[in-house]
């Protein structure tokens, strides 16, 4: 009987499409990776926002974080399933990521049907797209709704109807509630239809797919230019286009250049900032940059992009977003290129298929290498940072969340179930020193880093006595101490103090 059941299961699995395999494979990868590490800093912010939402309502949550859709979904999921807030966030992230992978592979199967399975494998293995599965991020919700809008758009292109056009726009608006820059994909859809649609249908389709978004954008721009948009998140996004801000930074760094190069400082800052994008893209693509380049070796760029036109325009639209971002901040987090990697996955998978076709004797080693990379994305050789969890457990049992506790480890405080506080600078202990001198603290929670021993606190100089120490095998530790000479062993059990914090991102 067990043999028959296994045969039945293998037969069913063999009938799964590449899209479904991508869905279940992504879920499995997320499940493995979620067990590997501690929560990320942005994840702590979302957990805090969800907690404030459950305790104080939506307006209180918006005061903690201005885009509370993801924390709201976390709170609702926690109430429905009985999971904790962090577990609810991981569940949502896993489902969003799996859905995004399935939709992308399904769309790519229409463009490159001969390479559908190769695209599935490559998508689940690209390091920069899969290397953040253990973190609570808004990106996954954004990616899912972006891919959903493209899946709907391909169906709409076959038979344009208003209900489906509105569904596409609603999906992109939902993506923008996770990451506002998703509105740039309205441009991608408009350009796609401008070059894809029959001439007689072109303007009708452009109005259907982009008329309402363009009207909304025009209203927002008018409100911003007249100063009526307010000081919120949208106003800050529009402010990224400020040429005055860019010139101010260029003038600030000009004295660092030799006199003859100072006239070129704007050019250097401009192209130096933009160079971050290809460098980050190549680094996050890893070894899969080779099949991506090989895809262009056998066909013309025009012919190849013609098969992948929707994702090509999406790649271009997101590239514009990243250009604005790096010109504003001269910084680019690895996960921000995740969508570029996803949009390049169909061509990369097609190049992978071409390589296997060209070198059939290397099929098995190539597949094994891709699977090793896939496993390396979610399996860390380093032990988990369990010392933060242990320190949090100690704090939850022996201390209270009060202003009389100096919290120098936000992770330990998070695992104690305390409200989020800004992380103090390890290099600046002035607040701690002054507070100890004034008798403000009964308990001190500090982090010790093996990488920066010079910044580690000297307990004897601070006149602190260690109560508990929780160490990681690499030498990092969380130290819980009290002032020397204190006549009590733990802080007073005063009521919990809730402190408001801004976005960590």
PDB file of N, CA, C and O in Angstrom, residues 33-49 51 70 74 84-90 93 132-137 384-386 388-389 410-416 420 447 504:
ATOM      1  N   UNK A  33      14.339  28.543   4.909  1.00  0.00           N
ATOM      2  CA  UNK A  33      15.103  29.745   5.243  1.00  0.00           C
ATOM      3  C   UNK A  33      14.555  30.456   6.469  1.00  0.00           C
ATOM      4  O   UNK A  33      15.298  31.115   7.195  1.00  0.00           O
ATOM      5  N   UNK A  34      13.258  30.334   6.713  1.00  0.00           N
ATOM      6  CA  UNK A  34      12.673  31.030   7.871  1.00  0.00           C
ATOM      7  C   UNK A  34      13.161  30.469   9.191  1.00  0.00           C
ATOM      8  O   UNK A  34      13.004  31.107  10.242  1.00  0.00           O
ATOM      9  N   UNK A  35      13.780  29.273   9.166  1.00  0.00           N
ATOM     10  CA  UNK A  35      14.283  28.658  10.390  1.00  0.00           C
ATOM     11  C   UNK A  35      15.745  29.006  10.659  1.00  0.00           C
ATOM     12  O   UNK A  35      16.310  28.572  11.660  1.00  0.00           O
ATOM     13  N   UNK A  36      16.362  29.793   9.759  1.00  0.00           N
ATOM     14  CA  UNK A  36      17.808  29.941   9.801  1.00  0.00           C
ATOM     15  C   UNK A  36      18.323  31.086  10.680  1.00  0.00           C
ATOM     16  O   UNK A  36      19.404  31.002  11.235  1.00  0.00           O
ATOM     17  N   UNK A  37      17.573  32.171  10.778  1.00  0.00           N
ATOM     18  CA  UNK A  37      18.162  33.331  11.443  1.00  0.00           C
ATOM     19  C   UNK A  37      17.178  34.113  12.292  1.00  0.00           C
ATOM     20  O   UNK A  37      16.046  33.687  12.539  1.00  0.00           O
ATOM     21  N   UNK A  38      17.624  35.290  12.731  1.00  0.00           N
ATOM     22  CA  UNK A  38      16.805  36.172  13.543  1.00  0.00           C
ATOM     23  C   UNK A  38      16.097  37.175  12.644  1.00  0.00           C
ATOM     24  O   UNK A  38      16.400  37.307  11.457  1.00  0.00           O
ATOM     25  N   UNK A  39      15.153  37.877  13.215  1.00  0.00           N
ATOM     26  CA  UNK A  39      14.366  38.832  12.457  1.00  0.00           C
ATOM     27  C   UNK A  39      15.232  40.010  12.028  1.00  0.00           C
ATOM     28  O   UNK A  39      16.172  40.407  12.722  1.00  0.00           O
ATOM     29  N   UNK A  40      14.938  40.568  10.865  1.00  0.00           N
ATOM     30  CA  UNK A  40      15.667  41.729  10.361  1.00  0.00           C
ATOM     31  C   UNK A  40      15.116  43.010  10.979  1.00  0.00           C
ATOM     32  O   UNK A  40      14.049  43.023  11.604  1.00  0.00           O
ATOM     33  N   UNK A  41      15.846  44.102  10.795  1.00  0.00           N
ATOM     34  CA  UNK A  41      15.472  45.375  11.435  1.00  0.00           C
ATOM     35  C   UNK A  41      14.127  45.884  10.917  1.00  0.00           C
ATOM     36  O   UNK A  41      13.278  46.321  11.697  1.00  0.00           O
ATOM     37  N   UNK A  42      13.907  45.844   9.595  1.00  0.00           N
ATOM     38  CA  UNK A  42      12.620  46.289   9.074  1.00  0.00           C
ATOM     39  C   UNK A  42      11.499  45.384   9.556  1.00  0.00           C
ATOM     40  O   UNK A  42      10.379  45.839   9.799  1.00  0.00           O
ATOM     41  N   UNK A  43      11.792  44.094   9.704  1.00  0.00           N
ATOM     42  CA  UNK A  43      10.795  43.168  10.221  1.00  0.00           C
ATOM     43  C   UNK A  43      10.350  43.539  11.620  1.00  0.00           C
ATOM     44  O   UNK A  43       9.166  43.419  11.970  1.00  0.00           O
ATOM     45  N   UNK A  44      11.291  43.997  12.447  1.00  0.00           N
ATOM     46  CA  UNK A  44      10.924  44.439  13.797  1.00  0.00           C
ATOM     47  C   UNK A  44       9.964  45.624  13.734  1.00  0.00           C
ATOM     48  O   UNK A  44       9.029  45.727  14.540  1.00  0.00           O
ATOM     49  N   UNK A  45      10.196  46.513  12.764  1.00  0.00           N
ATOM     50  CA  UNK A  45       9.314  47.661  12.608  1.00  0.00           C
ATOM     51  C   UNK A  45       7.903  47.216  12.233  1.00  0.00           C
ATOM     52  O   UNK A  45       6.910  47.735  12.752  1.00  0.00           O
ATOM     53  N   UNK A  46       7.799  46.233  11.335  1.00  0.00           N
ATOM     54  CA  UNK A  46       6.477  45.771  10.916  1.00  0.00           C
ATOM     55  C   UNK A  46       5.756  45.043  12.055  1.00  0.00           C
ATOM     56  O   UNK A  46       4.543  45.192  12.217  1.00  0.00           O
ATOM     57  N   UNK A  47       6.494  44.266  12.835  1.00  0.00           N
ATOM     58  CA  UNK A  47       5.891  43.599  13.997  1.00  0.00           C
ATOM     59  C   UNK A  47       5.400  44.640  14.998  1.00  0.00           C
ATOM     60  O   UNK A  47       4.294  44.530  15.549  1.00  0.00           O
ATOM     61  N   UNK A  48       6.221  45.661  15.229  1.00  0.00           N
ATOM     62  CA  UNK A  48       5.826  46.723  16.156  1.00  0.00           C
ATOM     63  C   UNK A  48       4.574  47.441  15.657  1.00  0.00           C
ATOM     64  O   UNK A  48       3.644  47.722  16.426  1.00  0.00           O
ATOM     65  N   UNK A  49       4.535  47.742  14.349  1.00  0.00           N
ATOM     66  CA  UNK A  49       3.374  48.430  13.784  1.00  0.00           C
ATOM     67  C   UNK A  49       2.121  47.572  13.916  1.00  0.00           C
ATOM     68  O   UNK A  49       1.044  48.078  14.251  1.00  0.00           O
ATOM     69  N   UNK A  51       1.580  45.304  16.170  1.00  0.00           N
ATOM     70  CA  UNK A  51       1.216  45.269  17.593  1.00  0.00           C
ATOM     71  C   UNK A  51       0.489  46.548  17.998  1.00  0.00           C
ATOM     72  O   UNK A  51      -0.529  46.516  18.702  1.00  0.00           O
ATOM     73  N   UNK A  70       1.129  45.997   4.996  1.00  0.00           N
ATOM     74  CA  UNK A  70       1.726  44.718   5.368  1.00  0.00           C
ATOM     75  C   UNK A  70       1.555  44.428   6.860  1.00  0.00           C
ATOM     76  O   UNK A  70       1.134  43.317   7.233  1.00  0.00           O
ATOM     77  N   UNK A  74      -0.488  41.330   8.626  1.00  0.00           N
ATOM     78  CA  UNK A  74       0.114  40.508   9.664  1.00  0.00           C
ATOM     79  C   UNK A  74      -0.805  40.402  10.879  1.00  0.00           C
ATOM     80  O   UNK A  74      -0.996  39.311  11.446  1.00  0.00           O
ATOM     81  N   UNK A  84       1.873  33.909  16.000  1.00  0.00           N
ATOM     82  CA  UNK A  84       2.415  35.179  16.456  1.00  0.00           C
ATOM     83  C   UNK A  84       2.557  36.132  15.287  1.00  0.00           C
ATOM     84  O   UNK A  84       2.428  35.745  14.117  1.00  0.00           O
ATOM     85  N   UNK A  85       2.844  37.392  15.581  1.00  0.00           N
ATOM     86  CA  UNK A  85       2.959  38.382  14.521  1.00  0.00           C
ATOM     87  C   UNK A  85       4.120  38.074  13.585  1.00  0.00           C
ATOM     88  O   UNK A  85       4.000  38.206  12.361  1.00  0.00           O
ATOM     89  N   UNK A  86       5.245  37.653  14.140  1.00  0.00           N
ATOM     90  CA  UNK A  86       6.390  37.326  13.283  1.00  0.00           C
ATOM     91  C   UNK A  86       6.091  36.103  12.419  1.00  0.00           C
ATOM     92  O   UNK A  86       6.394  36.082  11.211  1.00  0.00           O
ATOM     93  N   UNK A  87       5.474  35.093  13.005  1.00  0.00           N
ATOM     94  CA  UNK A  87       5.101  33.909  12.229  1.00  0.00           C
ATOM     95  C   UNK A  87       4.090  34.240  11.148  1.00  0.00           C
ATOM     96  O   UNK A  87       4.150  33.683  10.046  1.00  0.00           O
ATOM     97  N   UNK A  88       3.165  35.140  11.445  1.00  0.00           N
ATOM     98  CA  UNK A  88       2.178  35.558  10.445  1.00  0.00           C
ATOM     99  C   UNK A  88       2.860  36.279   9.283  1.00  0.00           C
ATOM    100  O   UNK A  88       2.504  36.079   8.114  1.00  0.00           O
ATOM    101  N   UNK A  89       3.833  37.113   9.610  1.00  0.00           N
ATOM    102  CA  UNK A  89       4.569  37.799   8.556  1.00  0.00           C
ATOM    103  C   UNK A  89       5.338  36.827   7.677  1.00  0.00           C
ATOM    104  O   UNK A  89       5.377  36.977   6.443  1.00  0.00           O
ATOM    105  N   UNK A  90       5.949  35.817   8.285  1.00  0.00           N
ATOM    106  CA  UNK A  90       6.676  34.815   7.504  1.00  0.00           C
ATOM    107  C   UNK A  90       5.728  34.012   6.619  1.00  0.00           C
ATOM    108  O   UNK A  90       6.069  33.679   5.474  1.00  0.00           O
ATOM    109  N   UNK A  93       4.784  36.309   3.722  1.00  0.00           N
ATOM    110  CA  UNK A  93       5.913  36.456   2.810  1.00  0.00           C
ATOM    111  C   UNK A  93       6.114  35.204   1.964  1.00  0.00           C
ATOM    112  O   UNK A  93       6.387  35.273   0.765  1.00  0.00           O
ATOM    113  N   UNK A 132      16.767  36.574   0.481  1.00  0.00           N
ATOM    114  CA  UNK A 132      16.191  37.347   1.587  1.00  0.00           C
ATOM    115  C   UNK A 132      14.930  36.689   2.135  1.00  0.00           C
ATOM    116  O   UNK A 132      14.112  37.338   2.782  1.00  0.00           O
ATOM    117  N   UNK A 133      14.777  35.390   1.875  1.00  0.00           N
ATOM    118  CA  UNK A 133      13.541  34.710   2.271  1.00  0.00           C
ATOM    119  C   UNK A 133      13.362  34.645   3.787  1.00  0.00           C
ATOM    120  O   UNK A 133      12.239  34.436   4.268  1.00  0.00           O
ATOM    121  N   UNK A 134      14.428  34.791   4.542  1.00  0.00           N
ATOM    122  CA  UNK A 134      14.317  34.733   6.002  1.00  0.00           C
ATOM    123  C   UNK A 134      13.921  36.076   6.607  1.00  0.00           C
ATOM    124  O   UNK A 134      13.712  36.163   7.824  1.00  0.00           O
ATOM    125  N   UNK A 135      13.808  37.112   5.786  1.00  0.00           N
ATOM    126  CA  UNK A 135      13.512  38.446   6.298  1.00  0.00           C
ATOM    127  C   UNK A 135      12.052  38.810   6.053  1.00  0.00           C
ATOM    128  O   UNK A 135      11.453  38.417   5.047  1.00  0.00           O
ATOM    129  N   UNK A 136      11.491  39.586   6.982  1.00  0.00           N
ATOM    130  CA  UNK A 136      10.153  40.147   6.789  1.00  0.00           C
ATOM    131  C   UNK A 136      10.296  41.423   5.971  1.00  0.00           C
ATOM    132  O   UNK A 136      10.864  42.409   6.444  1.00  0.00           O
ATOM    133  N   UNK A 137       9.778  41.407   4.743  1.00  0.00           N
ATOM    134  CA  UNK A 137       9.930  42.533   3.828  1.00  0.00           C
ATOM    135  C   UNK A 137       8.605  42.831   3.133  1.00  0.00           C
ATOM    136  O   UNK A 137       7.817  41.924   2.856  1.00  0.00           O
ATOM    137  N   UNK A 384      22.800  29.941  13.964  1.00  0.00           N
ATOM    138  CA  UNK A 384      21.822  31.011  14.151  1.00  0.00           C
ATOM    139  C   UNK A 384      22.195  31.874  15.356  1.00  0.00           C
ATOM    140  O   UNK A 384      22.852  31.414  16.294  1.00  0.00           O
ATOM    141  N   UNK A 385      21.764  33.116  15.308  1.00  0.00           N
ATOM    142  CA  UNK A 385      22.073  34.047  16.394  1.00  0.00           C
ATOM    143  C   UNK A 385      21.087  33.845  17.544  1.00  0.00           C
ATOM    144  O   UNK A 385      20.301  34.734  17.892  1.00  0.00           O
ATOM    145  N   UNK A 386      21.179  32.680  18.147  1.00  0.00           N
ATOM    146  CA  UNK A 386      20.245  32.292  19.198  1.00  0.00           C
ATOM    147  C   UNK A 386      20.449  33.093  20.470  1.00  0.00           C
ATOM    148  O   UNK A 386      19.553  33.153  21.320  1.00  0.00           O
ATOM    149  N   UNK A 388      20.433  36.217  20.887  1.00  0.00           N
ATOM    150  CA  UNK A 388      19.444  37.294  20.993  1.00  0.00           C
ATOM    151  C   UNK A 388      18.125  36.751  21.548  1.00  0.00           C
ATOM    152  O   UNK A 388      17.474  37.401  22.376  1.00  0.00           O
ATOM    153  N   UNK A 389      17.736  35.563  21.068  1.00  0.00           N
ATOM    154  CA  UNK A 389      16.499  34.941  21.552  1.00  0.00           C
ATOM    155  C   UNK A 389      16.618  34.615  23.040  1.00  0.00           C
ATOM    156  O   UNK A 389      15.690  34.843  23.824  1.00  0.00           O
ATOM    157  N   UNK A 410      18.258  46.113  20.141  1.00  0.00           N
ATOM    158  CA  UNK A 410      16.855  46.086  19.742  1.00  0.00           C
ATOM    159  C   UNK A 410      16.381  44.656  19.481  1.00  0.00           C
ATOM    160  O   UNK A 410      15.209  44.344  19.692  1.00  0.00           O
ATOM    161  N   UNK A 411      17.282  43.789  19.025  1.00  0.00           N
ATOM    162  CA  UNK A 411      16.890  42.399  18.783  1.00  0.00           C
ATOM    163  C   UNK A 411      16.516  41.688  20.086  1.00  0.00           C
ATOM    164  O   UNK A 411      15.513  40.975  20.156  1.00  0.00           O
ATOM    165  N   UNK A 412      17.340  41.872  21.122  1.00  0.00           N
ATOM    166  CA  UNK A 412      17.028  41.258  22.410  1.00  0.00           C
ATOM    167  C   UNK A 412      15.702  41.795  22.949  1.00  0.00           C
ATOM    168  O   UNK A 412      14.879  41.039  23.478  1.00  0.00           O
ATOM    169  N   UNK A 413      15.475  43.108  22.797  1.00  0.00           N
ATOM    170  CA  UNK A 413      14.221  43.700  23.266  1.00  0.00           C
ATOM    171  C   UNK A 413      13.035  43.154  22.471  1.00  0.00           C
ATOM    172  O   UNK A 413      11.954  42.920  23.022  1.00  0.00           O
ATOM    173  N   UNK A 414      13.246  42.944  21.162  1.00  0.00           N
ATOM    174  CA  UNK A 414      12.167  42.387  20.333  1.00  0.00           C
ATOM    175  C   UNK A 414      11.766  41.003  20.820  1.00  0.00           C
ATOM    176  O   UNK A 414      10.575  40.699  20.959  1.00  0.00           O
ATOM    177  N   UNK A 415      12.758  40.162  21.083  1.00  0.00           N
ATOM    178  CA  UNK A 415      12.442  38.803  21.527  1.00  0.00           C
ATOM    179  C   UNK A 415      11.953  38.765  22.972  1.00  0.00           C
ATOM    180  O   UNK A 415      11.445  37.734  23.419  1.00  0.00           O
ATOM    181  N   UNK A 416      12.071  39.884  23.670  1.00  0.00           N
ATOM    182  CA  UNK A 416      11.450  39.991  24.990  1.00  0.00           C
ATOM    183  C   UNK A 416       9.992  40.412  24.887  1.00  0.00           C
ATOM    184  O   UNK A 416       9.274  40.421  25.894  1.00  0.00           O
ATOM    185  N   UNK A 420       9.371  48.594  20.255  1.00  0.00           N
ATOM    186  CA  UNK A 420      10.595  48.926  19.522  1.00  0.00           C
ATOM    187  C   UNK A 420      11.130  50.287  19.945  1.00  0.00           C
ATOM    188  O   UNK A 420      10.376  51.253  20.089  1.00  0.00           O
ATOM    189  N   UNK A 447      25.192  45.127  23.458  1.00  0.00           N
ATOM    190  CA  UNK A 447      25.698  44.169  22.477  1.00  0.00           C
ATOM    191  C   UNK A 447      27.216  44.270  22.411  1.00  0.00           C
ATOM    192  O   UNK A 447      27.777  45.365  22.499  1.00  0.00           O
ATOM    193  N   UNK A 504      12.616  52.411  10.081  1.00  0.00           N
ATOM    194  CA  UNK A 504      14.029  52.041  10.115  1.00  0.00           C
ATOM    195  C   UNK A 504      14.610  52.089   8.715  1.00  0.00           C
ATOM    196  O   UNK A 504      15.789  52.270   8.541  1.00  0.00           O
TER     197      UNK A 504
END
